[in-house]
Amino acid sequence: MTDIRIVKTKRHLKQALVKMLEDTPFEKLTVAELCRRAETSRITFYTHYDDKYDLTEELFDDYVNEAARDYRRLQEENNTKRTALLGYYNMIDCILNLYSRNRGMFAALNAEKNPYLYSAFYQHIFRSVYDFITVHRKQMTPKYPQRQVAALICNGLWGVISECFTREDEVGKVRGDIISMFNDILRSGIFDMHGAV
């Protein structure tokens, strides 16, 4: 049974972390200041987390789980036949949804300002995309090594979304362009299609 007090405490710590990242680089954040802003004692913090990196990893796991739930919902709504190509579109859509809902955190995922955050979250997304390609290999077989294809998809999506944040565009306004770009990539020949459409 989940203790509602623990859930609330963790939520406050994560919200404080995201808020602090608006004006403080991750490497300069201290657990003491994080606890002060979250109105939580350091003893309570260390009951749940080893350090700020551990808290961040749990936050990123939350994001991946949120995106996975969104993906399952999209699949049930518009891909009952489970075609791989539509599955890729749903995957891209759920990543864009995640960015839109958590804009404050993702604005902080800047390679120059917060290299650890940038790299750590990229690894979470990379693993998810790599696993996705593995699951759909029978319908869409990568012509190149799977890690390279996953890196192309992740870096491309990451770069386009980062550019949107740099220009302060709303992801919703450029969603169509992003989906069109990935349609072109997915249909470019980097995959052998086997009933994927």
PDB file of C-alpha atoms in Angstrom:
ATOM      1  CA  MET A   1       0.000   0.000   0.000  1.00  0.00           C
ATOM      2  CA  THR A   2       1.355   3.404  -1.006  1.00  0.00           C
ATOM      3  CA  ASP A   3       1.884   5.919   1.770  1.00  0.00           C
ATOM      4  CA  ILE A   4       0.315   9.174   0.560  1.00  0.00           C
ATOM      5  CA  ARG A   5       2.765  11.209   2.668  1.00  0.00           C
ATOM      6  CA  ILE A   6       5.740   9.670   0.853  1.00  0.00           C
ATOM      7  CA  VAL A   7       4.124  10.314  -2.529  1.00  0.00           C
ATOM      8  CA  LYS A   8       3.461  13.937  -1.554  1.00  0.00           C
ATOM      9  CA  THR A   9       6.999  14.450  -0.218  1.00  0.00           C
ATOM     10  CA  LYS A  10       8.575  13.032  -3.364  1.00  0.00           C
ATOM     11  CA  ARG A  11       6.293  15.138  -5.559  1.00  0.00           C
ATOM     12  CA  HIS A  12       7.298  18.309  -3.665  1.00  0.00           C
ATOM     13  CA  LEU A  13      10.998  17.465  -4.015  1.00  0.00           C
ATOM     14  CA  LYS A  14      10.642  16.892  -7.756  1.00  0.00           C
ATOM     15  CA  GLN A  15       8.660  20.095  -8.210  1.00  0.00           C
ATOM     16  CA  ALA A  16      11.281  22.030  -6.268  1.00  0.00           C
ATOM     17  CA  LEU A  17      14.034  20.511  -8.404  1.00  0.00           C
ATOM     18  CA  VAL A  18      12.306  21.541 -11.639  1.00  0.00           C
ATOM     19  CA  LYS A  19      11.644  25.053 -10.294  1.00  0.00           C
ATOM     20  CA  MET A  20      15.253  25.483  -9.158  1.00  0.00           C
ATOM     21  CA  LEU A  21      16.544  24.453 -12.588  1.00  0.00           C
ATOM     22  CA  GLU A  22      14.919  27.534 -14.088  1.00  0.00           C
ATOM     23  CA  ASP A  23      17.768  29.680 -12.787  1.00  0.00           C
ATOM     24  CA  THR A  24      20.369  27.338 -11.271  1.00  0.00           C
ATOM     25  CA  PRO A  25      22.550  24.831 -13.132  1.00  0.00           C
ATOM     26  CA  PHE A  26      22.108  21.283 -11.858  1.00  0.00           C
ATOM     27  CA  GLU A  27      25.728  20.973 -10.699  1.00  0.00           C
ATOM     28  CA  LYS A  28      25.253  23.984  -8.396  1.00  0.00           C
ATOM     29  CA  LEU A  29      22.060  22.697  -6.788  1.00  0.00           C
ATOM     30  CA  THR A  30      22.437  21.583  -3.199  1.00  0.00           C
ATOM     31  CA  VAL A  31      20.308  19.099  -1.326  1.00  0.00           C
ATOM     32  CA  ALA A  32      20.009  21.626   1.519  1.00  0.00           C
ATOM     33  CA  GLU A  33      18.485  24.284  -0.757  1.00  0.00           C
ATOM     34  CA  LEU A  34      16.303  21.715  -2.499  1.00  0.00           C
ATOM     35  CA  CYS A  35      14.930  20.574   0.863  1.00  0.00           C
ATOM     36  CA  ARG A  36      14.377  24.153   1.988  1.00  0.00           C
ATOM     37  CA  ARG A  37      12.345  24.941  -1.123  1.00  0.00           C
ATOM     38  CA  ALA A  38      10.391  21.685  -0.889  1.00  0.00           C
ATOM     39  CA  GLU A  39       9.789  22.294   2.841  1.00  0.00           C
ATOM     40  CA  THR A  40      11.271  18.880   3.579  1.00  0.00           C
ATOM     41  CA  SER A  41      13.992  17.925   6.028  1.00  0.00           C
ATOM     42  CA  ARG A  42      17.309  16.563   4.821  1.00  0.00           C
ATOM     43  CA  ILE A  43      16.692  13.461   6.935  1.00  0.00           C
ATOM     44  CA  THR A  44      13.484  12.856   4.975  1.00  0.00           C
ATOM     45  CA  PHE A  45      15.283  13.476   1.681  1.00  0.00           C
ATOM     46  CA  TYR A  46      17.984  10.933   2.506  1.00  0.00           C
ATOM     47  CA  THR A  47      15.347   8.435   3.610  1.00  0.00           C
ATOM     48  CA  HIS A  48      14.186   8.288  -0.005  1.00  0.00           C
ATOM     49  CA  TYR A  49      17.220   9.277  -2.102  1.00  0.00           C
ATOM     50  CA  ASP A  50      20.984   8.831  -1.997  1.00  0.00           C
ATOM     51  CA  ASP A  51      21.617  12.250  -3.556  1.00  0.00           C
ATOM     52  CA  LYS A  52      20.270  14.717  -6.120  1.00  0.00           C
ATOM     53  CA  TYR A  53      21.301  12.362  -8.931  1.00  0.00           C
ATOM     54  CA  ASP A  54      19.125   9.614  -7.475  1.00  0.00           C
ATOM     55  CA  LEU A  55      16.175  12.031  -7.274  1.00  0.00           C
ATOM     56  CA  THR A  56      16.754  13.031 -10.896  1.00  0.00           C
ATOM     57  CA  GLU A  57      16.898   9.424 -12.060  1.00  0.00           C
ATOM     58  CA  GLU A  58      13.545   8.760 -10.389  1.00  0.00           C
ATOM     59  CA  LEU A  59      12.095  11.856 -12.054  1.00  0.00           C
ATOM     60  CA  PHE A  60      13.340  10.632 -15.447  1.00  0.00           C
ATOM     61  CA  ASP A  61      11.883   7.177 -14.746  1.00  0.00           C
ATOM     62  CA  ASP A  62       8.580   8.919 -13.987  1.00  0.00           C
ATOM     63  CA  TYR A  63       8.759  10.662 -17.369  1.00  0.00           C
ATOM     64  CA  VAL A  64       9.503   7.420 -19.228  1.00  0.00           C
ATOM     65  CA  ASN A  65       6.606   5.690 -17.451  1.00  0.00           C
ATOM     66  CA  GLU A  66       4.325   8.632 -18.260  1.00  0.00           C
ATOM     67  CA  ALA A  67       5.303   8.410 -21.935  1.00  0.00           C
ATOM     68  CA  ALA A  68       4.779   4.623 -21.918  1.00  0.00           C
ATOM     69  CA  ARG A  69       1.256   5.020 -20.513  1.00  0.00           C
ATOM     70  CA  ASP A  70       0.523   7.644 -23.173  1.00  0.00           C
ATOM     71  CA  TYR A  71       1.908   5.303 -25.853  1.00  0.00           C
ATOM     72  CA  ARG A  72      -0.326   2.429 -24.740  1.00  0.00           C
ATOM     73  CA  ARG A  73      -3.328   4.784 -24.816  1.00  0.00           C
ATOM     74  CA  LEU A  74      -2.475   5.976 -28.337  1.00  0.00           C
ATOM     75  CA  GLN A  75      -2.004   2.400 -29.529  1.00  0.00           C
ATOM     76  CA  GLU A  76      -5.435   1.417 -28.172  1.00  0.00           C
ATOM     77  CA  GLU A  77      -7.057   4.465 -29.767  1.00  0.00           C
ATOM     78  CA  ASN A  78      -5.565   4.409 -33.257  1.00  0.00           C
ATOM     79  CA  ASN A  79      -3.403   1.346 -33.850  1.00  0.00           C
ATOM     80  CA  THR A  80      -5.438  -1.720 -32.953  1.00  0.00           C
ATOM     81  CA  LYS A  81      -3.743  -3.718 -35.744  1.00  0.00           C
ATOM     82  CA  ARG A  82      -0.352  -2.818 -34.240  1.00  0.00           C
ATOM     83  CA  THR A  83       1.333  -1.732 -37.457  1.00  0.00           C
ATOM     84  CA  ALA A  84       4.923  -0.710 -36.789  1.00  0.00           C
ATOM     85  CA  LEU A  85       4.871   2.544 -38.767  1.00  0.00           C
ATOM     86  CA  LEU A  86       1.841   3.874 -36.891  1.00  0.00           C
ATOM     87  CA  GLY A  87       3.505   2.661 -33.705  1.00  0.00           C
ATOM     88  CA  TYR A  88       6.511   4.852 -34.538  1.00  0.00           C
ATOM     89  CA  TYR A  89       4.227   7.853 -35.053  1.00  0.00           C
ATOM     90  CA  ASN A  90       2.573   7.126 -31.711  1.00  0.00           C
ATOM     91  CA  MET A  91       6.001   6.877 -30.064  1.00  0.00           C
ATOM     92  CA  ILE A  92       7.026  10.249 -31.475  1.00  0.00           C
ATOM     93  CA  ASP A  93       3.685  11.736 -30.457  1.00  0.00           C
ATOM     94  CA  CYS A  94       4.002  10.523 -26.861  1.00  0.00           C
ATOM     95  CA  ILE A  95       7.526  11.985 -26.632  1.00  0.00           C
ATOM     96  CA  LEU A  96       6.201  15.318 -27.929  1.00  0.00           C
ATOM     97  CA  ASN A  97       3.318  15.132 -25.430  1.00  0.00           C
ATOM     98  CA  LEU A  98       5.795  14.506 -22.631  1.00  0.00           C
ATOM     99  CA  TYR A  99       7.846  17.544 -23.639  1.00  0.00           C
ATOM    100  CA  SER A 100       4.750  19.720 -23.872  1.00  0.00           C
ATOM    101  CA  ARG A 101       3.497  18.707 -20.409  1.00  0.00           C
ATOM    102  CA  ASN A 102       6.899  19.136 -18.749  1.00  0.00           C
ATOM    103  CA  ARG A 103       8.259  22.162 -20.557  1.00  0.00           C
ATOM    104  CA  GLY A 104       9.955  23.590 -17.459  1.00  0.00           C
ATOM    105  CA  MET A 105      12.161  20.555 -16.962  1.00  0.00           C
ATOM    106  CA  PHE A 106      12.934  20.054 -20.606  1.00  0.00           C
ATOM    107  CA  ALA A 107      13.950  23.674 -21.014  1.00  0.00           C
ATOM    108  CA  ALA A 108      16.710  22.859 -18.491  1.00  0.00           C
ATOM    109  CA  LEU A 109      17.947  19.851 -20.502  1.00  0.00           C
ATOM    110  CA  ASN A 110      20.555  21.899 -22.289  1.00  0.00           C
ATOM    111  CA  ALA A 111      23.920  20.316 -23.094  1.00  0.00           C
ATOM    112  CA  GLU A 112      25.869  23.488 -22.254  1.00  0.00           C
ATOM    113  CA  LYS A 113      23.973  24.507 -19.102  1.00  0.00           C
ATOM    114  CA  ASN A 114      23.260  21.044 -17.668  1.00  0.00           C
ATOM    115  CA  PRO A 115      25.385  18.387 -19.391  1.00  0.00           C
ATOM    116  CA  TYR A 116      24.581  15.705 -16.813  1.00  0.00           C
ATOM    117  CA  LEU A 117      20.813  16.185 -17.181  1.00  0.00           C
ATOM    118  CA  TYR A 118      21.057  16.264 -20.953  1.00  0.00           C
ATOM    119  CA  SER A 119      23.082  13.064 -21.102  1.00  0.00           C
ATOM    120  CA  ALA A 120      21.097  11.213 -18.435  1.00  0.00           C
ATOM    121  CA  PHE A 121      17.728  11.879 -20.021  1.00  0.00           C
ATOM    122  CA  TYR A 122      19.055  11.096 -23.497  1.00  0.00           C
ATOM    123  CA  GLN A 123      20.063   7.651 -22.188  1.00  0.00           C
ATOM    124  CA  HIS A 124      16.510   7.042 -20.948  1.00  0.00           C
ATOM    125  CA  ILE A 125      15.019   8.015 -24.316  1.00  0.00           C
ATOM    126  CA  PHE A 126      17.670   6.028 -26.224  1.00  0.00           C
ATOM    127  CA  ARG A 127      16.903   2.840 -24.276  1.00  0.00           C
ATOM    128  CA  SER A 128      13.185   3.278 -24.923  1.00  0.00           C
ATOM    129  CA  VAL A 129      13.651   3.836 -28.664  1.00  0.00           C
ATOM    130  CA  TYR A 130      16.157   0.971 -28.915  1.00  0.00           C
ATOM    131  CA  ASP A 131      13.685  -1.369 -27.192  1.00  0.00           C
ATOM    132  CA  PHE A 132      10.911  -0.104 -29.478  1.00  0.00           C
ATOM    133  CA  ILE A 133      12.973  -0.938 -32.586  1.00  0.00           C
ATOM    134  CA  THR A 134      13.670  -4.406 -31.154  1.00  0.00           C
ATOM    135  CA  VAL A 135       9.964  -5.098 -30.632  1.00  0.00           C
ATOM    136  CA  HIS A 136       9.070  -3.990 -34.192  1.00  0.00           C
ATOM    137  CA  ARG A 137      11.981  -5.614 -36.087  1.00  0.00           C
ATOM    138  CA  LYS A 138       9.740  -8.090 -37.895  1.00  0.00           C
ATOM    139  CA  GLN A 139       7.700  -5.328 -39.553  1.00  0.00           C
ATOM    140  CA  MET A 140      10.448  -2.704 -39.890  1.00  0.00           C
ATOM    141  CA  THR A 141      13.958  -4.158 -39.965  1.00  0.00           C
ATOM    142  CA  PRO A 142      16.772  -1.598 -39.635  1.00  0.00           C
ATOM    143  CA  LYS A 143      19.206  -1.706 -42.573  1.00  0.00           C
ATOM    144  CA  TYR A 144      21.939  -0.360 -40.309  1.00  0.00           C
ATOM    145  CA  PRO A 145      23.061  -1.351 -36.826  1.00  0.00           C
ATOM    146  CA  GLN A 146      20.150  -0.913 -34.441  1.00  0.00           C
ATOM    147  CA  ARG A 147      22.070   1.336 -32.032  1.00  0.00           C
ATOM    148  CA  GLN A 148      22.883   3.708 -34.895  1.00  0.00           C
ATOM    149  CA  VAL A 149      19.259   3.850 -36.059  1.00  0.00           C
ATOM    150  CA  ALA A 150      18.090   4.481 -32.481  1.00  0.00           C
ATOM    151  CA  ALA A 151      20.701   7.241 -32.156  1.00  0.00           C
ATOM    152  CA  LEU A 152      19.532   8.833 -35.427  1.00  0.00           C
ATOM    153  CA  ILE A 153      15.912   8.872 -34.278  1.00  0.00           C
ATOM    154  CA  CYS A 154      16.758  10.109 -30.757  1.00  0.00           C
ATOM    155  CA  ASN A 155      19.248  12.769 -31.802  1.00  0.00           C
ATOM    156  CA  GLY A 156      16.997  13.985 -34.586  1.00  0.00           C
ATOM    157  CA  LEU A 157      13.963  14.286 -32.348  1.00  0.00           C
ATOM    158  CA  TRP A 158      16.016  15.731 -29.499  1.00  0.00           C
ATOM    159  CA  GLY A 159      17.608  18.309 -31.823  1.00  0.00           C
ATOM    160  CA  VAL A 160      14.334  19.446 -33.368  1.00  0.00           C
ATOM    161  CA  ILE A 161      12.608  19.775 -29.991  1.00  0.00           C
ATOM    162  CA  SER A 162      15.626  21.566 -28.494  1.00  0.00           C
ATOM    163  CA  GLU A 163      15.522  24.000 -31.407  1.00  0.00           C
ATOM    164  CA  CYS A 164      11.843  24.657 -30.642  1.00  0.00           C
ATOM    165  CA  PHE A 165      12.735  25.460 -27.031  1.00  0.00           C
ATOM    166  CA  THR A 166      15.610  27.695 -28.133  1.00  0.00           C
ATOM    167  CA  ARG A 167      13.252  29.690 -30.326  1.00  0.00           C
ATOM    168  CA  GLU A 168      10.516  29.412 -27.661  1.00  0.00           C
ATOM    169  CA  ASP A 169       8.115  27.825 -30.150  1.00  0.00           C
ATOM    170  CA  GLU A 170       5.264  25.773 -28.795  1.00  0.00           C
ATOM    171  CA  VAL A 171       5.768  22.102 -29.613  1.00  0.00           C
ATOM    172  CA  GLY A 172       2.110  21.987 -30.684  1.00  0.00           C
ATOM    173  CA  LYS A 173       2.781  24.531 -33.432  1.00  0.00           C
ATOM    174  CA  VAL A 174       5.618  22.500 -34.945  1.00  0.00           C
ATOM    175  CA  ARG A 175       4.221  19.020 -34.215  1.00  0.00           C
ATOM    176  CA  GLY A 176       3.100  18.583 -37.831  1.00  0.00           C
ATOM    177  CA  ASP A 177       6.545  19.494 -39.148  1.00  0.00           C
ATOM    178  CA  ILE A 178       8.223  17.121 -36.702  1.00  0.00           C
ATOM    179  CA  ILE A 179       5.912  14.252 -37.654  1.00  0.00           C
ATOM    180  CA  SER A 180       6.506  14.978 -41.371  1.00  0.00           C
ATOM    181  CA  MET A 181      10.287  14.961 -40.869  1.00  0.00           C
ATOM    182  CA  PHE A 182      10.128  11.639 -39.081  1.00  0.00           C
ATOM    183  CA  ASN A 183       7.794  10.247 -41.720  1.00  0.00           C
ATOM    184  CA  ASP A 184      10.489  11.103 -44.276  1.00  0.00           C
ATOM    185  CA  ILE A 185      13.191   9.484 -42.124  1.00  0.00           C
ATOM    186  CA  LEU A 186      11.155   6.347 -41.422  1.00  0.00           C
ATOM    187  CA  ARG A 187      10.313   5.935 -45.115  1.00  0.00           C
ATOM    188  CA  SER A 188      13.793   6.906 -46.337  1.00  0.00           C
ATOM    189  CA  GLY A 189      15.075   3.376 -46.641  1.00  0.00           C
ATOM    190  CA  ILE A 190      16.761   3.013 -43.257  1.00  0.00           C
ATOM    191  CA  PHE A 191      14.200   0.268 -42.597  1.00  0.00           C
ATOM    192  CA  ASP A 192      13.124  -2.681 -44.708  1.00  0.00           C
ATOM    193  CA  MET A 193       9.327  -2.560 -44.469  1.00  0.00           C
ATOM    194  CA  HIS A 194       7.521  -5.874 -43.972  1.00  0.00           C
ATOM    195  CA  GLY A 195       3.831  -5.085 -43.617  1.00  0.00           C
ATOM    196  CA  ALA A 196       4.645  -2.007 -41.529  1.00  0.00           C
ATOM    197  CA  VAL A 197       2.044   0.258 -43.103  1.00  0.00           C
TER     198      VAL A 197
END
